Coordinates of C-alpha atoms (C1' of nucleotides) in Angstrom, one line a residue:
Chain A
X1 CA 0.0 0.0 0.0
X2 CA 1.5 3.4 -0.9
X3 CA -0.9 6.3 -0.4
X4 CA -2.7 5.2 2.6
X5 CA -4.2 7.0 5.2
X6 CA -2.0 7.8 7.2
X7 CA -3.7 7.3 10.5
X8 CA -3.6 10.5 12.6
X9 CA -1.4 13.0 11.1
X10 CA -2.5 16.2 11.6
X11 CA -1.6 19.0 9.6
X12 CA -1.5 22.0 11.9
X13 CA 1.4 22.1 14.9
X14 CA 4.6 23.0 14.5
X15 CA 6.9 20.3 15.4
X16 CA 9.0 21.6 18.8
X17 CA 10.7 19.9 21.5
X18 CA 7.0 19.3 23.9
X19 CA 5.1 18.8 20.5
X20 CA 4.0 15.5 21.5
X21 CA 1.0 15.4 19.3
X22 CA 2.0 16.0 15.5
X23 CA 5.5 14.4 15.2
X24 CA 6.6 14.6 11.9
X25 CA 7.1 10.6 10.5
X26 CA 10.8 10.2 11.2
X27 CA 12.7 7.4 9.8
X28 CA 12.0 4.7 12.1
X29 CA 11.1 1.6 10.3
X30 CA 10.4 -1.8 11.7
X31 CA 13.4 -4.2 11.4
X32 CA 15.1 -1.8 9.2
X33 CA 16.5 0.5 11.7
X34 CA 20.2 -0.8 11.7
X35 CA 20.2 0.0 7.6
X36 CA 19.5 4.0 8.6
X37 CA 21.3 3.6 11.5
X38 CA 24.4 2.8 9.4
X39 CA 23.8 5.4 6.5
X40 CA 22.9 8.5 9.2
X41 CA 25.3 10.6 10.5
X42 CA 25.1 12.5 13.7
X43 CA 25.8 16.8 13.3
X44 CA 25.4 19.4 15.8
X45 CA 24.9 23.0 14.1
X46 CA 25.7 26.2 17.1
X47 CA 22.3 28.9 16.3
X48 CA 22.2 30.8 13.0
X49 CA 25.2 28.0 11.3
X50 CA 24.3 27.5 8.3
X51 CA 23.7 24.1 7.0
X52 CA 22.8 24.4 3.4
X53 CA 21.9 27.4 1.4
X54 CA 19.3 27.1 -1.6
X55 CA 21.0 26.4 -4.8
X56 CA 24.0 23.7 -3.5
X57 CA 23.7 20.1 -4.2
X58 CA 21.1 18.5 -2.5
X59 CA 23.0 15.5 -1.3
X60 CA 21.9 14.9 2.0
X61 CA 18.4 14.7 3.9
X62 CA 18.1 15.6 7.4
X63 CA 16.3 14.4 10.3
X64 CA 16.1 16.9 13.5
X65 CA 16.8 15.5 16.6
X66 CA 17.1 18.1 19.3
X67 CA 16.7 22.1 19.1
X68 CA 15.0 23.7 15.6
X69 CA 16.0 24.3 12.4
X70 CA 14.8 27.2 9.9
X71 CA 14.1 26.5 6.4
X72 CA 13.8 29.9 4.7
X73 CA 14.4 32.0 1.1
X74 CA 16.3 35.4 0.7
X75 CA 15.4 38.5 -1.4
X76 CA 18.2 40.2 -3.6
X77 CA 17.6 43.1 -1.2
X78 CA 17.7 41.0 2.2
X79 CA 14.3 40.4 2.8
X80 CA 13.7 37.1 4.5
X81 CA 10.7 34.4 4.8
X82 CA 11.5 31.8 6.9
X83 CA 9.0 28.6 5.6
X84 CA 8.8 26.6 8.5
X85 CA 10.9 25.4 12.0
X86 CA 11.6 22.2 12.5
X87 CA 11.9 20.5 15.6
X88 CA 12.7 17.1 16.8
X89 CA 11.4 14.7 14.4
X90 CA 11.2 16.5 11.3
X91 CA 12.8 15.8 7.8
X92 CA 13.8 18.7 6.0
X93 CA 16.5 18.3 3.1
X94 CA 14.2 16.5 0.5
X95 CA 14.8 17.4 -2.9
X96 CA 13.6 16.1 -6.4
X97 CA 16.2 18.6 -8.5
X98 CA 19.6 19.0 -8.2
X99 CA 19.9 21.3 -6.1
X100 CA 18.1 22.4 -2.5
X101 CA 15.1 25.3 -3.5
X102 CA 15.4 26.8 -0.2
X103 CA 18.1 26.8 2.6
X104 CA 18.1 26.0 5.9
X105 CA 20.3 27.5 9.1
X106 CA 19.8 26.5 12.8
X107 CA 17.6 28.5 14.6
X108 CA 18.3 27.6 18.0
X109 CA 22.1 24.9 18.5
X110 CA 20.8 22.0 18.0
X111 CA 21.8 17.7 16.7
X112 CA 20.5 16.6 13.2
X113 CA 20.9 13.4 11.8
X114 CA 22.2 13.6 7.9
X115 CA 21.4 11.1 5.2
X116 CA 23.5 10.5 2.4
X117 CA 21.0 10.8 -0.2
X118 CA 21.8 8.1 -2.6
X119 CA 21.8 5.5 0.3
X120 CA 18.6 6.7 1.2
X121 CA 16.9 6.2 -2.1
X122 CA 18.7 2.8 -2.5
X123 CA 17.2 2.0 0.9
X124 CA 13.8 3.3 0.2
X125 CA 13.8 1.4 -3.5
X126 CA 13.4 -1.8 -1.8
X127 CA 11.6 -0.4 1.1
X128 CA 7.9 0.5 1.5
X129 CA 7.5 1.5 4.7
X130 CA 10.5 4.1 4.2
X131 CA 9.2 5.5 0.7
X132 CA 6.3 6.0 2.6
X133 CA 7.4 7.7 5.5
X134 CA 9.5 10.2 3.0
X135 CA 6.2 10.9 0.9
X136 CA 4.4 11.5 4.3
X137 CA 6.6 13.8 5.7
X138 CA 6.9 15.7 2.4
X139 CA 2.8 16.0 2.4
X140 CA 3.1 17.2 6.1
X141 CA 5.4 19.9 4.7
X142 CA 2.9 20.8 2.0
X143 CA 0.0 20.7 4.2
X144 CA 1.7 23.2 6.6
X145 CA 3.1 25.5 4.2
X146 CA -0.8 25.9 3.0
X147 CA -1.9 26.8 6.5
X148 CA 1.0 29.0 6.9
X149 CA 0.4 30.7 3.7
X150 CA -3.5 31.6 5.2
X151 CA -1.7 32.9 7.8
X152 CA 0.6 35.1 5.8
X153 CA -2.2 35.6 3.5
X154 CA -5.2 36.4 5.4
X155 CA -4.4 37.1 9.1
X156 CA -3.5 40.1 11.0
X157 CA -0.4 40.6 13.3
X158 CA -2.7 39.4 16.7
X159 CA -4.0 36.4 14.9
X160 CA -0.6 35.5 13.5
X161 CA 1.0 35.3 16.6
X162 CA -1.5 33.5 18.4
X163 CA -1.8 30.8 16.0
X164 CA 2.1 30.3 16.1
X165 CA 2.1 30.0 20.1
X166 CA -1.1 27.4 19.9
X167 CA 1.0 25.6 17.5
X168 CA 4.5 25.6 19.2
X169 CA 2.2 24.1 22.4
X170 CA 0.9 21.8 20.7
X171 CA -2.3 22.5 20.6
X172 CA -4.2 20.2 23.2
X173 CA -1.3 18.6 25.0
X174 CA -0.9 20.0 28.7
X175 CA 2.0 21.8 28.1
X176 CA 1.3 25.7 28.2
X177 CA 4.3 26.7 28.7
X178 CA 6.6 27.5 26.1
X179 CA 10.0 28.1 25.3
X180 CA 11.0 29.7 22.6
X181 CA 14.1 28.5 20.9
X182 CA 14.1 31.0 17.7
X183 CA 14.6 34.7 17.9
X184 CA 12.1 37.9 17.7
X185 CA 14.0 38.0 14.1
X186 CA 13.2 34.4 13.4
X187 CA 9.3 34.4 14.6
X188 CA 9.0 37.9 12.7
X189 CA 10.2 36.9 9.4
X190 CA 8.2 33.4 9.8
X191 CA 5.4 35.3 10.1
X192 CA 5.8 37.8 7.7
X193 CA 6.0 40.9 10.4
X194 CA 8.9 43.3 11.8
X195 CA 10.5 42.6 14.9
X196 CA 8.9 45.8 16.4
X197 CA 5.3 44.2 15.6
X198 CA 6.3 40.9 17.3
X199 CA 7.2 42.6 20.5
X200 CA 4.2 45.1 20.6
X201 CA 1.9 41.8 19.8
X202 CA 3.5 39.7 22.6
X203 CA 3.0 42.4 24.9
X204 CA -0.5 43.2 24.0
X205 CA -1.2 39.9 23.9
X206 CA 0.0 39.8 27.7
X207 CA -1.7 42.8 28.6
X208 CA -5.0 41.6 27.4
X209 CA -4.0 38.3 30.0
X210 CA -3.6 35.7 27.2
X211 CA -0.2 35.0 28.0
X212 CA 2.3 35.7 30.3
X213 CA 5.9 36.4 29.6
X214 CA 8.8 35.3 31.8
X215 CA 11.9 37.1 29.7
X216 CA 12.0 37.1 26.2
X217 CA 11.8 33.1 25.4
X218 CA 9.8 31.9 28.2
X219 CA 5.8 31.8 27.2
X220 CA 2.8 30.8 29.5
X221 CA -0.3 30.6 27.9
X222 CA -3.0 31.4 30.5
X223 CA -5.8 31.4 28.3
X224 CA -5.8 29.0 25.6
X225 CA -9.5 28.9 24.9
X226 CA -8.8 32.9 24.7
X227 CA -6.1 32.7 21.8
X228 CA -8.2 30.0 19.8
X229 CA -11.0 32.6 20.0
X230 CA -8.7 35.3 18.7
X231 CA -8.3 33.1 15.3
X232 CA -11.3 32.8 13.2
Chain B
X1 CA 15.2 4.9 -8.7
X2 CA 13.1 6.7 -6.4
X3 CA 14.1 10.2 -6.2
X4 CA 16.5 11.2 -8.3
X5 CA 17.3 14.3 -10.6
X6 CA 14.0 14.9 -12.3
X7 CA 15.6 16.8 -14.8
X8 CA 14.3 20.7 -15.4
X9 CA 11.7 20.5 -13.3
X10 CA 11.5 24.1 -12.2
X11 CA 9.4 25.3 -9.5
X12 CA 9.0 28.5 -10.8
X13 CA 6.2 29.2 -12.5
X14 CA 2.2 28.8 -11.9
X15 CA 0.9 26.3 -14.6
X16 CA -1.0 28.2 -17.3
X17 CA -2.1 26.7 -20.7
X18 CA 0.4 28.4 -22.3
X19 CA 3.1 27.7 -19.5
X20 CA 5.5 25.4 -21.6
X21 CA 8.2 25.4 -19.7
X22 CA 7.1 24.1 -16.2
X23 CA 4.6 21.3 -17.0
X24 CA 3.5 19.8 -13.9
X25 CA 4.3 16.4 -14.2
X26 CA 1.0 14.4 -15.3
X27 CA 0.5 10.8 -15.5
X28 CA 1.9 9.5 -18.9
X29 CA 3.6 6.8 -18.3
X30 CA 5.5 4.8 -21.3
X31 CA 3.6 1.6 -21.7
X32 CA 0.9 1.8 -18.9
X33 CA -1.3 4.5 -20.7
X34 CA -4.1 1.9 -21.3
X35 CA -4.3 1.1 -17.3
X36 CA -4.2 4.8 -16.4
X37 CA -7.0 5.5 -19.4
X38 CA -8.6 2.7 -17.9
X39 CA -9.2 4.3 -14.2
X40 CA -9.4 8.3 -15.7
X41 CA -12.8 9.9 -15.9
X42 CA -13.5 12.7 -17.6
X43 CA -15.7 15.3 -15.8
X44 CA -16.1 19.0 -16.8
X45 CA -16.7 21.8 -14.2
X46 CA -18.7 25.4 -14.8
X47 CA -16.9 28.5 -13.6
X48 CA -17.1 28.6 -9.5
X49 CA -18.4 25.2 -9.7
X50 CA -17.1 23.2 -6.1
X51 CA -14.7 20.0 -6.5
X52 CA -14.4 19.4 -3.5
X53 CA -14.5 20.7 -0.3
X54 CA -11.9 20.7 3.3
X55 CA -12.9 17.6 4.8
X56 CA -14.7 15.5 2.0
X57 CA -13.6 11.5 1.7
X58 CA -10.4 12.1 -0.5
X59 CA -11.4 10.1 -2.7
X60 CA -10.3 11.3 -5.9
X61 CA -6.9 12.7 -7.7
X62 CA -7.2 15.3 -10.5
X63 CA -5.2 16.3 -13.3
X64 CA -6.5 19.0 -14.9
X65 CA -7.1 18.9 -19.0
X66 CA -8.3 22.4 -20.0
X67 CA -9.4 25.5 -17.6
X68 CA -8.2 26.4 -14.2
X69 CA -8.9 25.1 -11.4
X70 CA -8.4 26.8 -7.8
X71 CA -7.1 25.2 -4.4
X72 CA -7.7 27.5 -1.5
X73 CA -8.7 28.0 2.1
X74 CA -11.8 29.4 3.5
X75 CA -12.0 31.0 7.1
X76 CA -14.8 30.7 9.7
X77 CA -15.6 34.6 8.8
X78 CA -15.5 34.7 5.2
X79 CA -11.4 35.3 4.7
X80 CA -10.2 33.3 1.8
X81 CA -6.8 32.9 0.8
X82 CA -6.2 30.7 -2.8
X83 CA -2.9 28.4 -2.2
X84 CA -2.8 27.5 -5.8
X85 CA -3.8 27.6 -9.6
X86 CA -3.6 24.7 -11.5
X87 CA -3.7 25.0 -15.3
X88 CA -3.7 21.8 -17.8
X89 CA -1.5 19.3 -16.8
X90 CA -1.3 20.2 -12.8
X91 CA -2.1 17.6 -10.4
X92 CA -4.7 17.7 -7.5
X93 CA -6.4 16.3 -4.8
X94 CA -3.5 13.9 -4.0
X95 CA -3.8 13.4 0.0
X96 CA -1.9 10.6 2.5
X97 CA -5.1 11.7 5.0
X98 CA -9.1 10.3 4.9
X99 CA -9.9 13.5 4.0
X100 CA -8.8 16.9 1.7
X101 CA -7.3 19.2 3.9
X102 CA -8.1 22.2 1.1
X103 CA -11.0 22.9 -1.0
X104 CA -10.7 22.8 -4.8
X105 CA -13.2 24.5 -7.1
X106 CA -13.3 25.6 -10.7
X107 CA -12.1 29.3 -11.5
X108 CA -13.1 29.3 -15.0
X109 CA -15.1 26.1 -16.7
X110 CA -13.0 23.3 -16.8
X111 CA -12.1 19.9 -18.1
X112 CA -10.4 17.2 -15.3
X113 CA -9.6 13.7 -15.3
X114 CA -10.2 12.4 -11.8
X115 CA -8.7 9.0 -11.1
X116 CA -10.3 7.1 -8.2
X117 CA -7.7 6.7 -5.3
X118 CA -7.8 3.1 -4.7
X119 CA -7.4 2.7 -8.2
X120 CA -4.3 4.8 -8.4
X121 CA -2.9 3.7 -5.5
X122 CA -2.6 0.0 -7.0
X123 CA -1.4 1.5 -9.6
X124 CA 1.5 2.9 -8.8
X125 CA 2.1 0.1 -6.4
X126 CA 3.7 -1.7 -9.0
X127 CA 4.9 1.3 -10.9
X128 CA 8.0 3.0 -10.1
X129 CA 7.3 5.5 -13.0
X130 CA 3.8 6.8 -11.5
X131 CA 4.8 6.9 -8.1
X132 CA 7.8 9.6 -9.0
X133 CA 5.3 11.3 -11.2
X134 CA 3.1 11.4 -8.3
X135 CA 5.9 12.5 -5.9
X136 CA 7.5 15.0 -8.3
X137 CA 4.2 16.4 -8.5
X138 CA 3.6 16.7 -4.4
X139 CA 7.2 18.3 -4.2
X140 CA 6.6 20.7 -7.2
X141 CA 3.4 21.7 -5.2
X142 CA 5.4 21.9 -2.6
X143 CA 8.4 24.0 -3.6
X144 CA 5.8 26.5 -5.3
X145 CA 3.5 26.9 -2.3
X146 CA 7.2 27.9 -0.6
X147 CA 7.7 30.2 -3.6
X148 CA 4.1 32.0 -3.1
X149 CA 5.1 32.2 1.0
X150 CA 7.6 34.5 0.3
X151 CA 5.6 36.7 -2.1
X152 CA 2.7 36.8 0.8
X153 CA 5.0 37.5 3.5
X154 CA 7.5 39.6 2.4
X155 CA 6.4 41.3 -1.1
X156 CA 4.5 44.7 -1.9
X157 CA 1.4 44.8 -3.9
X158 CA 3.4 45.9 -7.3
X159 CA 5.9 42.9 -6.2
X160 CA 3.2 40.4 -6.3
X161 CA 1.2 41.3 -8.9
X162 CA 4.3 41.2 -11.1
X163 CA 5.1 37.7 -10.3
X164 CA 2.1 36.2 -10.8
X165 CA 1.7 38.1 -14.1
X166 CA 5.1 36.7 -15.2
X167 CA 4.8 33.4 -13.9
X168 CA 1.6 33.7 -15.9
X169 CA 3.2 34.3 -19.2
X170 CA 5.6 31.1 -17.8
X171 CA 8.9 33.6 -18.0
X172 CA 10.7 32.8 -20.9
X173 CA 8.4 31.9 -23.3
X174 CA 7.4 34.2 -26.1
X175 CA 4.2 35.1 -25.0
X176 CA 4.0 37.8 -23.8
X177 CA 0.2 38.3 -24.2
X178 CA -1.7 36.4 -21.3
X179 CA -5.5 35.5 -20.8
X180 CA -6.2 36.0 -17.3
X181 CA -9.1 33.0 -16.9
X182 CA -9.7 34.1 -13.4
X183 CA -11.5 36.9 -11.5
X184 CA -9.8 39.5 -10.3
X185 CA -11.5 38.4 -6.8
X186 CA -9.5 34.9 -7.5
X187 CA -6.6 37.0 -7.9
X188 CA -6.8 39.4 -5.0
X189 CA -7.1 35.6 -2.6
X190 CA -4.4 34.4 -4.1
X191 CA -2.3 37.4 -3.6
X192 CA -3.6 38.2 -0.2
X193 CA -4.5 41.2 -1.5
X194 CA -8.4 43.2 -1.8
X195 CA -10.0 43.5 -5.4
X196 CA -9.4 47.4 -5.8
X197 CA -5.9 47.2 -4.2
X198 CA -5.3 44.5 -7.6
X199 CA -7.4 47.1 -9.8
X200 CA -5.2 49.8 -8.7
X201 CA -2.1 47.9 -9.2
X202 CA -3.1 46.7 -12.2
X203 CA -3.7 50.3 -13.7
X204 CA -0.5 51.6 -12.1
X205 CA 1.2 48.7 -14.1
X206 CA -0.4 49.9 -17.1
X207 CA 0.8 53.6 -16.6
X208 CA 4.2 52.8 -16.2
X209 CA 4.3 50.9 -19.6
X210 CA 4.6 48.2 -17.5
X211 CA 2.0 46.3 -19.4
X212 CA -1.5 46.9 -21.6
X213 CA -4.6 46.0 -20.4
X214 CA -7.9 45.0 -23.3
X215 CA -10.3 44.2 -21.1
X216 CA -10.1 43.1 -17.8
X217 CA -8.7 39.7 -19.2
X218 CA -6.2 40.4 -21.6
X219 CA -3.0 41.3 -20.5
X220 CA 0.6 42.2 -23.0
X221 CA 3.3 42.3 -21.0
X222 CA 5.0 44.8 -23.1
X223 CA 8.1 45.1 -20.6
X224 CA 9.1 41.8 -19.5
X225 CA 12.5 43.0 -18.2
X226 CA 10.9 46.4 -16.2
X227 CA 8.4 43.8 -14.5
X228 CA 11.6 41.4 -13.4
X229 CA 12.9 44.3 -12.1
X230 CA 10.4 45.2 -10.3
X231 CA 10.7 41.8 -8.1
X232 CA 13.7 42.3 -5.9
Chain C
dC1 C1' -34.1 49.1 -22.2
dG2 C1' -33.3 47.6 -17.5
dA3 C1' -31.0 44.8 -14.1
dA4 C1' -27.2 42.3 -12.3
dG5 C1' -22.2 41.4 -11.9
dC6 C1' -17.8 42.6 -12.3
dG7 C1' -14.2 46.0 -12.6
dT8 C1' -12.4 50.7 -11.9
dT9 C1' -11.7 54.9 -9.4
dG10 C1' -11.8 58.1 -5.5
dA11 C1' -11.7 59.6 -0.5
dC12 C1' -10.4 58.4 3.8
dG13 C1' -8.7 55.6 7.9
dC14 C1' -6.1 52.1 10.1
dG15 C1' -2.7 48.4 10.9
dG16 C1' 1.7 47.6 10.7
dA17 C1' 6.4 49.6 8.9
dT18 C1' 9.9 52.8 9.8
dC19 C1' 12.8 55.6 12.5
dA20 C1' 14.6 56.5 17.0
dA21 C1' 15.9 55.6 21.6
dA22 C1' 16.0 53.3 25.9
dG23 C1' 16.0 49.1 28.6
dG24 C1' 17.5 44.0 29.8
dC25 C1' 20.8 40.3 29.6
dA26 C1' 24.9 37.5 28.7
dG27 C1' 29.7 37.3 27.9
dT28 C1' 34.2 39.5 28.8
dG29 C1' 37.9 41.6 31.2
dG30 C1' 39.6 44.1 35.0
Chain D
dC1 C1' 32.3 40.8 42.0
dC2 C1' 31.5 44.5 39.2
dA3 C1' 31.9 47.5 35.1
dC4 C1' 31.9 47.3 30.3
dT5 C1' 30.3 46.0 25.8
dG6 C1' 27.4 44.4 22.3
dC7 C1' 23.2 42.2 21.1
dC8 C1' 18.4 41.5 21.6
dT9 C1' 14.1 43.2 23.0
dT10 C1' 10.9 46.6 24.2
dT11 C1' 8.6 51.0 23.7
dG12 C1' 7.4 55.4 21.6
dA13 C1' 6.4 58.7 17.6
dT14 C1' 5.4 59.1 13.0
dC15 C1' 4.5 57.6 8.3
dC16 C1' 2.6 55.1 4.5
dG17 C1' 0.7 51.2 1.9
dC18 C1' -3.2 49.0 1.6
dG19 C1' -8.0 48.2 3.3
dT20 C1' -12.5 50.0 3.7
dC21 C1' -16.4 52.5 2.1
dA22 C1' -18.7 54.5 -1.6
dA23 C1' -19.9 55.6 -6.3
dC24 C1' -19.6 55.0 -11.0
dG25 C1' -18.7 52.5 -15.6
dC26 C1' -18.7 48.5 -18.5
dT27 C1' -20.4 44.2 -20.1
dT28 C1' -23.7 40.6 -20.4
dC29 C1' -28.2 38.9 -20.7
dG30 C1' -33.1 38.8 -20.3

DNA sequence: CGAAGCGTTGACGCGGATCAAAGGCAGTGG
DNA sequence: CCACTGCCTTTGATCCGCGTCAACGCTTCG
């Protein structure tokens, strides 16, 4: 079976360290661990490294597995969009060309787990379950860059920021409190604000007793039926 | 061979019906068109006529044949925001969930071959062809959906407008004379934009020589390079 | 000819960008 | 242990691009 469903996988969160509801399909297949075990290599990037930029050769996939990673584009001019974090779990790297379409840098130090890619697809051609968890993640991607585009498209500062806090909780799971691993830069240009606008938003947003700040990257959220309401 | 180089597949431009350069991989595979004929239906769709809607049994994956089709979002108030236009050739509807997680309607009358899932699925089960074409086609989704992220985040109304009018005319290819088979409502959602803010753009386009408007339809991009320019 | 939709244009207001300056906060050296 | 330094964040004042509201024109169709 190659396009099944996929039992729960949810579209919406973004993957972070107490995202315990959405993981993004890692490579973890049944009886076939020691074959990725052997062709994965362990990396640790230090915050804002690089570790590819759009346009080299796309020779490696990437699993996350501790801190987040920023997959972004770049104006001539300097203008940034940052696509999506990645936390623990999530496969970013995939390529069909040549060459990477967008690049990635960490966004907080963090450990990633780097697949040669022509092992990988020599260990996927004979594996279903591994093809299947590449398309999967690759649809999760897709999925999430459409929410994030309604967001970019369609949302105002308030609502931006809201959604992204609900997401980096996890939604539902018990953990309200956040920590933040990107920057005010980082959250800005993911969602398509100014740094200024971030900070005003977080404040209001604590003023008006939805969340509580504890320095910069520490985030309660004291009233999560309050932000939901706040989005449409 | 399971992901490899697919070649020039660019992810670039939107897929219009004179877009020759970026065809969105479709489903012709050497020696197995008789099975996919087999499990296509044709089905034609009236201007604004629903596809199918966030939510519905994904049932069904699309290519389009003539027309344009429209993939979008719809808030609980109203707010739309348009993730995609798929011209002949494009594939849609393809999901690893139960259900679609984005509506698709018709933005001018269409004609669509819809294959049924299960059908497809065992298919490319024992297809390597058809299941890269089906991949390629998720990714190229993908990497333009990334692509339109930057224009809704970080681009001004000029910016936008001129990139979808050039991926329009597909770049590089002669014609430079487009026909617009969408509203401009269609276009102001897809742009994250309001109607009169794409009017006025429009019309500021034309005054800078920019481009000539005949009708609200026909476009003549009589300044290709000025309009690049334009784009950061 | 009249009515209904779509597109254009104008006047005005607001949300978020820009410009500017003043706090935190961590790392460094005395 | 504290002062210094540089970066990140916050806050304030002002500006401007685009949204909103409103009216009018064009096209299509009965």
């Amino acid at each position: 079976m190659l396009i099944p469903n996929a039992g729960g996988v949810s579209a919406a969160a973004i993957a972070t360290p107490n995202d315990s509801e959405t993981p993004n399909p890692g490579f973890d297949v049944d009886g076939h661990r020691g074959d990725l075990r052997a062709i994965g290599r362990s990396r640790h990037f230090l915050r804002n490294r690089q570790i590819y930029s759009e346009g080299d050769d796309a020779d490696c996939v990437f699993k996350v597995e501790s801190g987040v990673v920023r997959t972004y584009k770049l104006l001539r001019d300097g203008r940034r969009q940052i696509n999506a974090f990645h936390g623990p779990g999530s496969v970013f790297g995939l390529e069909i060309g040549k060459v990477y379409g967008i690049s990635a840098a960490a966004a907080s130090d963090c450990a990633v787990t780097s697949y040669g890619r022509r092992n990988l697809e020599a260990l996927a051609a004979y594996n279903d379950q591994l093809l299947l968890q590449l398309f999967s993640s690759v649809m999760l991607s897709l999925a999430r860059e459409q929410e994030h585009s309604v967001s970019l498209g369609r949302r105002s500062a308030t609502e931006k920021l809201a959604i992204f806090l609900l997401s980096c909780a996890g939604q539902s799971a018990g953990g309200r409190d956040i920590l933040l691993e990107m920057s005010r830069k980082d959250i800005a240009d993911y969602l398509g604000l100014t740094i200024e606008t971030v900070s005003r938003t977080f404040s209001d947003l604590e003023h008006r007793a939805f969340i509580e700040l504890h320095g910069a990257r520490r985030v309660r959220l004291t009233d999560i039926t309050g932000l939901r309401d706040l989005c449409a």
